[in-house]
Amino acid sequence: MISIAQELKKPGQLVKFRGRRCVVQSSTDDGVILLKPLGASDDETMAVYEPVMQPHDVIEKDYFEYPSIIDLDNFLSAKLLYDAARLSFRQVSGPFRCMGKLSFRPRAYQLVPLIMTLKQQTARLLIADDVGIGKTIEALLILREFIERGIIKRFAVLCPPHLCEQWQSELADKLDIEAEIIRSSTVASLERRIIGDETQNVFNYFPYQVISFDYVKSENKKAMFLPNAPELIIVDEAHTCARPANQRDNQHQRFKLINELAGNANRHLLLLTATPHSGKDLEFMSLLGLLKKEFETTPLSSLSIQEKRTIAGYFIQRKRKNIVTWLDEETPFPERISYELPYKLSPAYFEFYSKLLNFARGLTSSDLSQHKARMKYWAALALLRGVMSSPASGYDMLMNRRSKSDGEEWSDVTDNPILEKWDENSDASPGELISSAGLDQNEWRQLTDLASKIENLQGPSRDYKIREAITQVKKWLADKDQEIYPIIFCRFIATAHYVAAQLKAHLGISGVDIRAITSELSDDERREKIEEMGKSPRRILVATDCLSEGINLQDQFNAILHYDLPWNPNRLEQREGRVDRFGQSSPKVDVRVLFGEDNPIDVVVLKILIEKIRFIQNQSGVNISLADDNRSIMDKVLAEVLLNPAKAQKQMEHQLEFDFSGDGDELAKLDIELTNEIEMAKAKAELIRSIFAHDNVKPEDVKQDLNEVDEAIGDVATLESFVVQACHLLGAVVEKIKDGYVFRKVNMDQWLAESLGSGDRIHISFLSPTPRGFRYIGRNSRFVENLCHRLLADALDPGKKGKKASRAAVFRSGNVSTQTVLIQFRVRNVIREVGSKQDSVTEEMFLWGYEKSTEGIVPLAYDRCKELLMNSNALDISMERQQLLFTEEMEHFRQLNPDFIMVVTQRAEKLVEAHTRFAKYLGARRYEAATPVLPPDVLGIYILIPDITL
């Protein structure tokens, strides 16, 4: 067995193995040496098992040669070398270990959930920020940080099936993590990839997982998953996992799954939702109970100050106005502009609606305490809602009414299926309900007659609702101020197809990509079609509410038309949140709300529910949530306003005016009752807000650490400057335009041309959100990583000829008054948390320098060194003089080596100070002293001569 010297096994040590420079990483196995090639990714780390090493497998100590006179070059490229090194760092010397592994620069406010989890021994957090603020980003930050700290090795994201691909894409794009999707359509192919004994399965074989709720919630799958569940679980759309008040099977199975996962006190759990409180206290408290069991039975209305502080450590909820300006950082959100689009029924449509209303009232004249009578009541509501959505959905319900036998009933239905079974999360047609209502032969004949009439109401000449929609879409497409790409949200599948067909037939504008996307398509098909539409220069998406949750559409669309009003006002916010969110490049999001002036349902929903709730939310700053079924509200609307035969004559009048203030008027009474219920919901929201008003992480606690991270690894401005100047160096023709740059491949270095991709003109932007038509370049994109490594490799290769970043330079400068020397160097430090067995190897670039005087040398502070490096004007001197001065100064520098090493040691002490300060406001982890790995890598030495001396 070959014995490797202990010094060569120390973390952070620079060694050479099989011709490659490597950095030794921390290993928990004494027999295994982990070697990460310098500048490589974590995936390229090699594990060398010492007992079986062959004689030719030599690990030897390595170091960087100092620059020499053959490295003398133009000083103007010296800062490129400095930036290339720090932009290439992945193991960052700072308290936020994740920052070097992100392909984006997080907003300052997005670090707050990360700090909250680091305060806990076991991370348990409910992240309930507003739609569009970035809950996914906040979860990814925590995930990456926990991996970098060695807290976890495996994780799983549990989400609705239609969000699996989105999570997989986010993990790959933002963290460079390849996760496997586990659901019924992928399990077979995943199982074929498993290599091992019979104990291996998809849940313990693949370390990074995105799992569909609906696949894993069943008892047999859950029994396999629970014993193999990873250390960290992220639950998206967590409100769908609360314990349901009405014991709906689907949601109840999800709750049981998450509750059993939470039963392991050592498991880290992140719950993500924009709607934590649906209006039902018990459901909300069941979510809190997943974080800590006693929270489920803690009465929120009578908490002590200490109890509020305790619970607030597990929950964060912020509105946009809380973070638009936070830590002196602006977070741009688009301006949402919302208007109502009223329409009235055409004479033909009103005549049909009147007949249907009379028929519906006939169905509801019986005693609703009887089961069959209730079924007729609900069937009547389904018909009214479908017909007022569109003639197509009304026709679809009427023509598909016999999908069940006449005698079969919904014997298991206890709540209103219009509000429950076909709630706002479903596209399904209630035609099946109508067929189960137990109608008699006369009632079936009436329905058949109605079906024959409604088909003739399609088109803008008789359907004024679609006419108004077509008019609005034409206005959007004719807008000269900005390009508008609208989404039209509908309630039913048939309505979505109808709207899309009518737009194609009557829009009168060529070259517009118009598509209907509903739950008829699989999740993959929906995503594929949306991506295809994003490439169309003009596009209109017609969708049902299958696209109103989770999926992000801000890259492809920037306007919304609510074709159908949802009965739950929360659904409006969810729809609009698909495009009105951080990352929307348009300055404004146009929203239009269609409503029927002579449709009592629309009038009540819009005028009482939606407008009143939005006004209170804007005034109070709290989110008001009503329970999903709204039974106490909507049942009263429907029963009192629509289906009471005593009001038939008033409803028959074509031009209806609704008076909400008249004495004795049912709508006025209803307005008062609904207002009271909304006020109760507001009081609950304010109570929650008072408990979870988040102020235990102060901006000033984050600011210094974030600034130090930006300095260590480079901020966005540094990245932009580096990429542009480095590409100039490699022959690119770069043109600055609004929002970014155009890179032209004229005389460009072949490697660079291939890295940029296809096309002769590449549009690149460093902005987030990224303007349409531009390719986003982030710090950790593969292009930037490869560009950094290319410049470093060229600079460190003494045999490399041509343009490269300079390691050495001697020049005149008006910025100094005496001979001045700058040294840029890379230092690795090894730091350990107290009580931890695993060391962390971190990297940073640093600058040291000194002025020469008759009395000796005067050391320069880092800030002064950086100012000279970045801003000095470089005036030429002869090559002979450069070589002479450089040779003399290198000899002097070697004599100063002890002083130089002292600077490196002091940097290690500063690193411990930063971690200790970080630990102080975490109230948790403490750190032992950092140990610098010596000698540091000296990358560049530059000599500045006062201009007046030559």
Short mmCIF file of N, CA and C in Angstrom, two decimals, residues 567-678:
data_model
loop_
_atom_site.label_atom_id
_atom_site.label_comp_id
_atom_site.label_asym_id
_atom_site.label_seq_id
_atom_site.Cartn_x
_atom_site.Cartn_y
_atom_site.Cartn_z
N TRP A 567 -66.04 32.40 -8.33
CA TRP A 567 -66.84 32.68 -7.14
C TRP A 567 -65.97 32.95 -5.92
N ASN A 568 -64.74 32.51 -5.97
CA ASN A 568 -63.83 32.80 -4.86
C ASN A 568 -62.88 33.91 -5.30
N PRO A 569 -62.91 35.08 -4.64
CA PRO A 569 -62.03 36.19 -5.04
C PRO A 569 -60.55 35.84 -5.00
N ASN A 570 -60.17 34.86 -4.18
CA ASN A 570 -58.75 34.48 -4.13
C ASN A 570 -58.26 33.98 -5.48
N ARG A 571 -59.19 33.41 -6.27
CA ARG A 571 -58.79 32.86 -7.56
C ARG A 571 -58.35 33.97 -8.52
N LEU A 572 -58.95 35.15 -8.40
CA LEU A 572 -58.52 36.27 -9.25
C LEU A 572 -57.04 36.57 -9.02
N GLU A 573 -56.64 36.63 -7.76
CA GLU A 573 -55.25 36.93 -7.42
C GLU A 573 -54.32 35.83 -7.92
N GLN A 574 -54.77 34.59 -7.82
CA GLN A 574 -53.94 33.48 -8.30
C GLN A 574 -53.76 33.55 -9.81
N ARG A 575 -54.82 33.87 -10.52
CA ARG A 575 -54.70 34.02 -11.98
C ARG A 575 -53.72 35.14 -12.33
N GLU A 576 -53.95 36.30 -11.72
CA GLU A 576 -53.13 37.47 -12.07
C GLU A 576 -51.69 37.29 -11.63
N GLY A 577 -51.49 36.51 -10.56
CA GLY A 577 -50.14 36.26 -10.09
C GLY A 577 -49.29 35.42 -11.02
N ARG A 578 -49.91 34.82 -12.03
CA ARG A 578 -49.13 34.05 -13.01
C ARG A 578 -48.25 34.96 -13.86
N VAL A 579 -48.70 36.19 -14.08
CA VAL A 579 -47.93 37.12 -14.93
C VAL A 579 -47.48 38.36 -14.17
N ASP A 580 -48.22 38.76 -13.15
CA ASP A 580 -47.85 39.94 -12.36
C ASP A 580 -46.97 39.48 -11.20
N ARG A 581 -45.66 39.36 -11.48
CA ARG A 581 -44.74 38.82 -10.51
C ARG A 581 -43.33 39.30 -10.84
N PHE A 582 -42.43 39.12 -9.88
CA PHE A 582 -41.04 39.48 -10.13
C PHE A 582 -40.52 38.63 -11.29
N GLY A 583 -39.89 39.28 -12.25
CA GLY A 583 -39.44 38.61 -13.46
C GLY A 583 -40.23 39.05 -14.68
N GLN A 584 -41.36 39.76 -14.47
CA GLN A 584 -42.14 40.29 -15.58
C GLN A 584 -41.39 41.48 -16.17
N SER A 585 -41.03 41.38 -17.45
CA SER A 585 -40.23 42.44 -18.07
C SER A 585 -41.07 43.63 -18.52
N SER A 586 -42.37 43.45 -18.67
CA SER A 586 -43.22 44.56 -19.07
C SER A 586 -43.43 45.51 -17.88
N PRO A 587 -43.46 46.81 -18.12
CA PRO A 587 -43.64 47.75 -17.00
C PRO A 587 -45.04 47.71 -16.40
N LYS A 588 -46.01 47.22 -17.15
CA LYS A 588 -47.37 47.16 -16.61
C LYS A 588 -48.05 45.86 -17.05
N VAL A 589 -48.98 45.43 -16.23
CA VAL A 589 -49.81 44.26 -16.54
C VAL A 589 -51.25 44.73 -16.63
N ASP A 590 -51.82 44.60 -17.79
CA ASP A 590 -53.19 45.04 -18.04
C ASP A 590 -54.15 43.93 -17.61
N VAL A 591 -55.16 44.26 -16.80
CA VAL A 591 -56.15 43.28 -16.36
C VAL A 591 -57.54 43.82 -16.68
N ARG A 592 -58.35 42.99 -17.31
CA ARG A 592 -59.74 43.36 -17.63
C ARG A 592 -60.67 42.29 -17.07
N VAL A 593 -61.77 42.74 -16.46
CA VAL A 593 -62.72 41.84 -15.81
C VAL A 593 -64.05 41.96 -16.51
N LEU A 594 -64.44 40.93 -17.26
CA LEU A 594 -65.75 40.90 -17.91
C LEU A 594 -66.83 40.57 -16.89
N PHE A 595 -67.92 41.31 -16.90
CA PHE A 595 -69.04 40.92 -16.04
C PHE A 595 -70.34 41.36 -16.68
N GLY A 596 -71.36 40.54 -16.46
CA GLY A 596 -72.68 40.82 -17.02
C GLY A 596 -73.47 41.77 -16.15
N GLU A 597 -73.81 42.91 -16.70
CA GLU A 597 -74.58 43.88 -15.92
C GLU A 597 -75.95 43.36 -15.55
N ASP A 598 -76.50 42.44 -16.37
CA ASP A 598 -77.81 41.88 -16.06
C ASP A 598 -77.70 40.41 -15.65
N ASN A 599 -76.53 40.05 -15.14
CA ASN A 599 -76.32 38.72 -14.58
C ASN A 599 -76.18 38.87 -13.07
N PRO A 600 -77.19 38.49 -12.29
CA PRO A 600 -77.14 38.72 -10.84
C PRO A 600 -75.92 38.09 -10.16
N ILE A 601 -75.49 36.93 -10.64
CA ILE A 601 -74.33 36.29 -10.01
C ILE A 601 -73.10 37.18 -10.18
N ASP A 602 -72.84 37.64 -11.41
CA ASP A 602 -71.68 38.48 -11.68
C ASP A 602 -71.74 39.77 -10.87
N VAL A 603 -72.91 40.37 -10.81
CA VAL A 603 -73.05 41.64 -10.11
C VAL A 603 -72.71 41.49 -8.63
N VAL A 604 -73.25 40.46 -8.00
CA VAL A 604 -73.00 40.27 -6.58
C VAL A 604 -71.54 39.91 -6.32
N VAL A 605 -71.01 38.98 -7.13
CA VAL A 605 -69.62 38.56 -6.93
C VAL A 605 -68.68 39.74 -7.12
N LEU A 606 -68.89 40.53 -8.17
CA LEU A 606 -67.97 41.63 -8.46
C LEU A 606 -68.18 42.79 -7.49
N LYS A 607 -69.41 43.24 -7.35
CA LYS A 607 -69.66 44.47 -6.60
C LYS A 607 -69.56 44.28 -5.09
N ILE A 608 -69.94 43.12 -4.60
CA ILE A 608 -69.91 42.93 -3.15
C ILE A 608 -68.64 42.21 -2.72
N LEU A 609 -68.37 41.08 -3.34
CA LEU A 609 -67.24 40.28 -2.88
C LEU A 609 -65.90 40.87 -3.32
N ILE A 610 -65.67 40.91 -4.63
CA ILE A 610 -64.34 41.22 -5.15
C ILE A 610 -63.94 42.66 -4.85
N GLU A 611 -64.80 43.61 -5.22
CA GLU A 611 -64.43 45.01 -5.03
C GLU A 611 -64.28 45.35 -3.55
N LYS A 612 -65.15 44.81 -2.71
CA LYS A 612 -65.07 45.13 -1.29
C LYS A 612 -63.80 44.53 -0.67
N ILE A 613 -63.48 43.29 -1.03
CA ILE A 613 -62.29 42.64 -0.49
C ILE A 613 -61.03 43.35 -0.94
N ARG A 614 -60.98 43.72 -2.22
CA ARG A 614 -59.78 44.39 -2.73
C ARG A 614 -59.60 45.76 -2.06
N PHE A 615 -60.68 46.45 -1.84
CA PHE A 615 -60.58 47.75 -1.18
C PHE A 615 -60.03 47.59 0.24
N ILE A 616 -60.57 46.63 0.98
CA ILE A 616 -60.11 46.43 2.36
C ILE A 616 -58.66 45.99 2.37
N GLN A 617 -58.27 45.10 1.45
CA GLN A 617 -56.88 44.64 1.40
C GLN A 617 -55.93 45.79 1.10
N ASN A 618 -56.32 46.66 0.16
CA ASN A 618 -55.46 47.80 -0.18
C ASN A 618 -55.35 48.78 0.98
N GLN A 619 -56.44 48.94 1.74
CA GLN A 619 -56.43 49.88 2.85
C GLN A 619 -55.69 49.34 4.08
N SER A 620 -55.88 48.05 4.35
CA SER A 620 -55.34 47.48 5.59
C SER A 620 -54.01 46.79 5.41
N GLY A 621 -53.70 46.40 4.17
CA GLY A 621 -52.44 45.71 3.93
C GLY A 621 -52.43 44.26 4.35
N VAL A 622 -53.59 43.67 4.60
CA VAL A 622 -53.65 42.25 4.96
C VAL A 622 -54.43 41.49 3.90
N ASN A 623 -54.08 40.23 3.71
CA ASN A 623 -54.80 39.38 2.77
C ASN A 623 -56.05 38.84 3.43
N ILE A 624 -57.17 38.94 2.74
CA ILE A 624 -58.43 38.41 3.25
C ILE A 624 -58.75 37.16 2.45
N SER A 625 -58.88 36.04 3.16
CA SER A 625 -59.18 34.77 2.51
C SER A 625 -60.53 34.28 2.96
N LEU A 626 -61.33 33.86 2.00
CA LEU A 626 -62.61 33.23 2.30
C LEU A 626 -62.47 31.74 2.02
N ALA A 627 -63.23 30.95 2.74
CA ALA A 627 -63.15 29.52 2.53
C ALA A 627 -63.47 29.19 1.07
N ASP A 628 -62.87 28.10 0.57
CA ASP A 628 -62.99 27.77 -0.84
C ASP A 628 -64.43 27.60 -1.29
N ASP A 629 -65.29 27.05 -0.44
CA ASP A 629 -66.66 26.81 -0.91
C ASP A 629 -67.55 28.04 -0.79
N ASN A 630 -67.19 28.98 0.10
CA ASN A 630 -68.00 30.19 0.28
C ASN A 630 -69.48 29.86 0.48
N ARG A 631 -69.78 28.75 1.10
CA ARG A 631 -71.18 28.30 1.12
C ARG A 631 -72.10 29.31 1.77
N SER A 632 -71.65 29.88 2.88
CA SER A 632 -72.52 30.82 3.59
C SER A 632 -72.81 32.05 2.74
N ILE A 633 -71.91 32.33 1.81
CA ILE A 633 -72.09 33.50 0.96
C ILE A 633 -72.82 33.12 -0.33
N MET A 634 -72.21 32.20 -1.10
CA MET A 634 -72.74 31.94 -2.44
C MET A 634 -74.09 31.24 -2.42
N ASP A 635 -74.31 30.33 -1.47
CA ASP A 635 -75.63 29.70 -1.42
C ASP A 635 -76.72 30.75 -1.23
N LYS A 636 -76.42 31.74 -0.40
CA LYS A 636 -77.41 32.79 -0.15
C LYS A 636 -77.62 33.64 -1.40
N VAL A 637 -76.52 33.94 -2.10
CA VAL A 637 -76.65 34.68 -3.35
C VAL A 637 -77.57 33.96 -4.31
N LEU A 638 -77.32 32.67 -4.48
CA LEU A 638 -78.06 31.90 -5.47
C LEU A 638 -79.51 31.68 -5.06
N ALA A 639 -79.69 31.32 -3.80
CA ALA A 639 -81.05 31.03 -3.35
C ALA A 639 -81.92 32.27 -3.30
N GLU A 640 -81.37 33.37 -2.77
CA GLU A 640 -82.16 34.57 -2.57
C GLU A 640 -82.35 35.37 -3.85
N VAL A 641 -81.33 35.45 -4.67
CA VAL A 641 -81.39 36.34 -5.82
C VAL A 641 -81.89 35.65 -7.07
N LEU A 642 -81.47 34.40 -7.27
CA LEU A 642 -81.78 33.74 -8.54
C LEU A 642 -83.00 32.83 -8.47
N LEU A 643 -83.04 31.97 -7.46
CA LEU A 643 -83.96 30.84 -7.52
C LEU A 643 -85.22 31.00 -6.68
N ASN A 644 -85.47 32.20 -6.19
CA ASN A 644 -86.70 32.45 -5.43
C ASN A 644 -87.81 32.83 -6.42
N PRO A 645 -88.79 31.99 -6.57
CA PRO A 645 -89.84 32.27 -7.58
C PRO A 645 -90.53 33.61 -7.37
N ALA A 646 -90.55 34.10 -6.13
CA ALA A 646 -91.24 35.37 -5.87
C ALA A 646 -90.57 36.52 -6.60
N LYS A 647 -89.31 36.35 -7.00
CA LYS A 647 -88.59 37.44 -7.67
C LYS A 647 -88.59 37.26 -9.18
N ALA A 648 -89.40 36.33 -9.68
CA ALA A 648 -89.36 36.01 -11.11
C ALA A 648 -89.67 37.22 -11.98
N GLN A 649 -90.70 38.00 -11.59
CA GLN A 649 -91.09 39.13 -12.43
C GLN A 649 -89.97 40.16 -12.52
N LYS A 650 -89.34 40.45 -11.39
CA LYS A 650 -88.24 41.43 -11.41
C LYS A 650 -87.09 40.94 -12.27
N GLN A 651 -86.78 39.65 -12.21
CA GLN A 651 -85.66 39.12 -12.98
C GLN A 651 -85.99 39.09 -14.47
N MET A 652 -87.25 39.10 -14.83
CA MET A 652 -87.63 39.04 -16.24
C MET A 652 -87.41 40.35 -16.95
N GLU A 653 -87.25 41.44 -16.19
CA GLU A 653 -87.00 42.72 -16.83
C GLU A 653 -85.61 42.70 -17.46
N HIS A 654 -85.52 43.12 -18.72
CA HIS A 654 -84.25 43.04 -19.44
C HIS A 654 -83.21 43.97 -18.85
N GLN A 655 -83.55 45.19 -18.61
CA GLN A 655 -82.59 46.17 -18.08
C GLN A 655 -82.71 46.20 -16.56
N LEU A 656 -81.85 45.40 -15.90
CA LEU A 656 -81.91 45.33 -14.44
C LEU A 656 -80.98 46.35 -13.82
N GLU A 657 -81.47 47.05 -12.82
CA GLU A 657 -80.63 47.95 -12.04
C GLU A 657 -80.61 47.42 -10.61
N PHE A 658 -79.43 47.20 -10.08
CA PHE A 658 -79.32 46.63 -8.74
C PHE A 658 -79.06 47.74 -7.73
N ASP A 659 -79.97 47.87 -6.80
CA ASP A 659 -79.85 48.88 -5.76
C ASP A 659 -79.41 48.20 -4.47
N PHE A 660 -78.21 48.54 -4.02
CA PHE A 660 -77.67 47.91 -2.82
C PHE A 660 -78.03 48.67 -1.54
N SER A 661 -78.84 49.70 -1.65
CA SER A 661 -79.09 50.49 -0.44
C SER A 661 -80.57 50.57 -0.06
N GLY A 662 -81.46 50.10 -0.91
CA GLY A 662 -82.88 50.26 -0.65
C GLY A 662 -83.36 49.44 0.53
N ASP A 663 -84.27 50.02 1.33
CA ASP A 663 -84.80 49.31 2.48
C ASP A 663 -85.59 48.09 2.02
N GLY A 664 -85.31 46.96 2.64
CA GLY A 664 -86.06 45.76 2.33
C GLY A 664 -85.58 45.04 1.10
N ASP A 665 -84.71 45.62 0.31
CA ASP A 665 -84.21 44.96 -0.90
C ASP A 665 -83.31 43.80 -0.49
N GLU A 666 -83.52 42.63 -1.13
CA GLU A 666 -82.74 41.46 -0.76
C GLU A 666 -81.25 41.66 -0.99
N LEU A 667 -80.91 42.40 -2.06
CA LEU A 667 -79.49 42.63 -2.33
C LEU A 667 -78.88 43.53 -1.27
N ALA A 668 -79.65 44.50 -0.78
CA ALA A 668 -79.13 45.36 0.28
C ALA A 668 -78.87 44.54 1.54
N LYS A 669 -79.80 43.65 1.89
CA LYS A 669 -79.59 42.80 3.05
C LYS A 669 -78.40 41.88 2.84
N LEU A 670 -78.31 41.37 1.62
CA LEU A 670 -77.20 40.47 1.31
C LEU A 670 -75.87 41.21 1.40
N ASP A 671 -75.87 42.47 0.94
CA ASP A 671 -74.65 43.28 1.01
C ASP A 671 -74.19 43.40 2.46
N ILE A 672 -75.13 43.66 3.36
CA ILE A 672 -74.78 43.81 4.77
C ILE A 672 -74.22 42.49 5.32
N GLU A 673 -74.88 41.38 4.98
CA GLU A 673 -74.44 40.09 5.49
C GLU A 673 -73.05 39.72 4.96
N LEU A 674 -72.83 39.95 3.68
CA LEU A 674 -71.53 39.63 3.11
C LEU A 674 -70.45 40.54 3.67
N THR A 675 -70.80 41.80 3.87
CA THR A 675 -69.82 42.73 4.45
C THR A 675 -69.40 42.27 5.84
N ASN A 676 -70.36 41.80 6.63
CA ASN A 676 -70.03 41.30 7.96
C ASN A 676 -69.09 40.11 7.89
N GLU A 677 -69.36 39.21 6.93
CA GLU A 677 -68.49 38.03 6.81
C GLU A 677 -67.09 38.44 6.35
N ILE A 678 -67.01 39.40 5.46
CA ILE A 678 -65.70 39.87 5.00
C ILE A 678 -64.94 40.54 6.14
#
